[in-house]
Short mmCIF file of C-alpha atoms in Angstrom, two decimals:
data_model
loop_
_atom_site.label_atom_id
_atom_site.label_comp_id
_atom_site.label_asym_id
_atom_site.label_seq_id
_atom_site.Cartn_x
_atom_site.Cartn_y
_atom_site.Cartn_z
CA UNK A 23 -155.19 64.09 15.07
CA UNK A 24 -158.67 63.33 16.39
CA UNK A 25 -160.58 66.36 17.82
CA UNK A 26 -161.32 64.34 20.95
CA UNK A 27 -157.62 63.94 21.70
CA UNK A 28 -157.09 67.69 21.30
CA UNK A 29 -160.04 68.29 23.61
CA UNK A 30 -158.49 66.03 26.25
CA UNK A 31 -155.14 67.78 26.00
CA UNK A 32 -156.65 71.25 26.22
CA UNK A 33 -158.91 70.13 29.09
CA UNK A 34 -155.95 68.83 31.08
CA UNK A 35 -153.85 71.93 30.39
CA UNK A 36 -156.64 74.35 31.34
CA UNK A 37 -157.77 72.37 34.39
CA UNK A 38 -154.28 71.87 35.78
CA UNK A 39 -153.40 75.50 35.09
CA UNK A 40 -156.54 76.74 36.85
CA UNK A 41 -155.97 74.42 39.78
CA UNK A 42 -152.37 75.56 40.28
CA UNK A 43 -153.29 79.24 39.87
CA UNK A 44 -156.22 79.07 42.32
CA UNK A 45 -154.23 77.04 44.85
CA UNK A 46 -151.27 79.44 44.87
CA UNK A 47 -153.55 82.48 45.04
CA UNK A 48 -155.59 81.06 47.91
CA UNK A 49 -152.46 79.89 49.70
CA UNK A 50 -150.73 83.26 49.45
CA UNK A 51 -153.74 85.41 50.29
CA UNK A 52 -155.27 83.03 52.80
CA UNK A 53 -152.32 83.10 55.21
CA UNK A 54 -153.62 86.25 56.92
CA UNK A 55 -157.02 84.63 57.38
CA UNK A 56 -155.54 81.38 58.69
CA UNK A 57 -153.27 83.23 61.12
CA UNK A 58 -156.35 85.02 62.46
CA UNK A 59 -158.36 81.80 62.64
CA UNK A 60 -155.77 79.79 64.52
CA UNK A 61 -154.00 82.58 66.39
CA UNK A 62 -150.60 80.99 65.71
CA UNK A 63 -148.43 81.75 62.66
CA UNK A 64 -146.61 78.41 62.69
CA UNK A 65 -149.84 76.43 62.94
CA UNK A 66 -151.39 78.58 60.21
CA UNK A 67 -148.51 77.78 57.83
CA UNK A 68 -148.83 74.05 58.52
CA UNK A 69 -152.60 74.12 58.02
CA UNK A 70 -152.14 76.17 54.84
CA UNK A 71 -149.82 73.52 53.38
CA UNK A 72 -152.27 70.75 54.30
CA UNK A 73 -155.16 72.65 52.74
CA UNK A 74 -153.21 73.24 49.54
CA UNK A 75 -152.27 69.55 49.32
CA UNK A 76 -155.88 68.47 49.92
CA UNK A 77 -157.05 71.03 47.37
CA UNK A 78 -154.68 69.61 44.75
CA UNK A 79 -155.64 66.03 45.50
CA UNK A 80 -159.39 66.65 45.41
CA UNK A 81 -159.44 68.85 42.34
CA UNK A 82 -156.91 66.97 40.23
CA UNK A 83 -158.62 63.72 41.17
CA UNK A 84 -161.91 65.20 39.99
CA UNK A 85 -160.29 66.41 36.77
CA UNK A 86 -158.90 62.99 35.95
CA UNK A 87 -162.13 61.15 36.80
CA UNK A 88 -164.24 63.46 34.63
CA UNK A 89 -161.79 63.61 31.75
CA UNK A 90 -163.33 60.69 29.89
CA UNK A 91 -166.15 61.59 27.56
CA UNK A 92 -168.58 59.03 26.20
CA UNK A 93 -169.77 61.39 23.51
CA UNK A 94 -168.73 60.91 19.93
CA UNK A 95 -167.01 64.09 18.86
CA UNK A 96 -166.96 64.57 15.12
CA UNK A 97 -165.74 68.11 14.73
CA UNK A 98 -164.08 71.00 16.53
CA UNK A 99 -167.30 72.72 17.60
CA UNK A 100 -168.51 69.63 19.47
CA UNK A 101 -165.09 69.32 21.09
CA UNK A 102 -165.24 72.95 22.25
CA UNK A 103 -168.76 72.50 23.64
CA UNK A 104 -167.73 69.42 25.59
CA UNK A 105 -164.55 71.15 26.71
CA UNK A 106 -166.45 74.17 27.98
CA UNK A 107 -168.85 72.05 30.03
CA UNK A 108 -165.97 70.08 31.53
CA UNK A 109 -163.96 73.21 32.39
CA UNK A 110 -167.13 74.79 33.80
CA UNK A 111 -167.58 71.83 36.12
CA UNK A 112 -163.96 72.13 37.22
CA UNK A 113 -164.55 75.82 38.04
CA UNK A 114 -167.68 74.92 40.02
CA UNK A 115 -165.72 72.33 42.01
CA UNK A 116 -162.96 74.88 42.67
CA UNK A 117 -165.53 77.40 43.88
CA UNK A 118 -167.32 74.85 46.06
CA UNK A 119 -164.06 73.72 47.68
CA UNK A 120 -163.10 77.33 48.37
CA UNK A 121 -166.51 78.15 49.81
CA UNK A 122 -166.48 75.10 52.09
CA UNK A 123 -162.97 75.91 53.33
CA UNK A 124 -163.90 79.50 54.17
CA UNK A 125 -167.22 78.45 55.72
CA UNK A 126 -165.77 75.83 58.06
CA UNK A 127 -162.73 77.90 58.98
CA UNK A 128 -165.01 80.84 59.76
CA UNK A 129 -167.11 78.64 62.03
CA UNK A 130 -163.98 77.39 63.76
CA UNK A 131 -162.77 80.98 64.21
CA UNK A 132 -166.08 82.13 65.72
CA UNK A 133 -166.04 79.21 68.16
CA UNK A 134 -162.45 79.93 69.16
CA UNK A 135 -163.20 83.62 69.70
CA UNK A 136 -166.32 82.76 71.70
CA UNK A 137 -164.25 80.52 74.00
CA UNK A 138 -161.70 83.29 74.55
CA UNK A 139 -164.31 85.81 75.65
CA UNK A 140 -164.67 86.14 79.39
CA UNK A 141 -167.98 87.99 79.21
CA UNK A 142 -171.13 86.93 77.41
CA UNK A 143 -171.45 88.20 73.85
CA UNK A 144 -174.35 90.48 74.82
CA UNK A 145 -174.92 92.08 78.20
CA UNK A 146 -178.19 91.22 79.92
CA UNK A 147 -180.98 93.63 78.99
CA UNK A 148 -182.67 93.34 82.38
CA UNK A 149 -183.87 90.87 84.94
CA UNK A 150 -186.97 88.83 85.02
CA UNK A 151 -189.13 89.54 88.09
CA UNK A 152 -188.90 86.89 90.75
CA UNK A 153 -192.34 86.11 92.20
CA UNK A 154 -192.63 84.02 95.34
CA UNK A 155 -194.39 80.73 94.78
CA UNK A 156 -198.16 80.98 95.19
CA UNK A 157 -199.67 79.11 98.16
CA UNK A 158 -202.02 76.31 97.23
CA UNK A 159 -205.55 77.57 96.67
CA UNK A 160 -208.36 75.98 98.60
CA UNK A 161 -212.08 76.50 98.14
CA UNK A 162 -213.17 80.15 98.42
CA UNK A 163 -214.42 81.26 101.89
CA UNK A 164 -218.19 81.18 102.44
CA UNK A 165 -220.00 84.55 102.52
CA UNK A 166 -222.05 85.44 105.51
#
């Protein structure tokens, strides 16, 4: 069989395996974070399922789009080099998606917590002095 076909098969197996493993790990361990972000367990479970589905769609779509290789692969070493760059890109996409999820959910959480606070985040350090407005200045009085 052609080394390129083996590379495609290994690429799909590794990429799909990594995607499923990362998605289940993030889903299981992210529930505590999502419950804290949204303050509602039922809403957190629904959002978690939507995030997992979006994660699968984005990453598996990326895997299938980048599967094709225009390089001519003559031997196994070239196939492994191409495979490693493709799997590396998949890992970078997985990391970027995870980072963006955590970043935006953290921003949402901070905004929600800020709205729930009844006092300002920091107490005032003091007051600015209030000076009465100055009367308009005319020409200086003449000296005698």
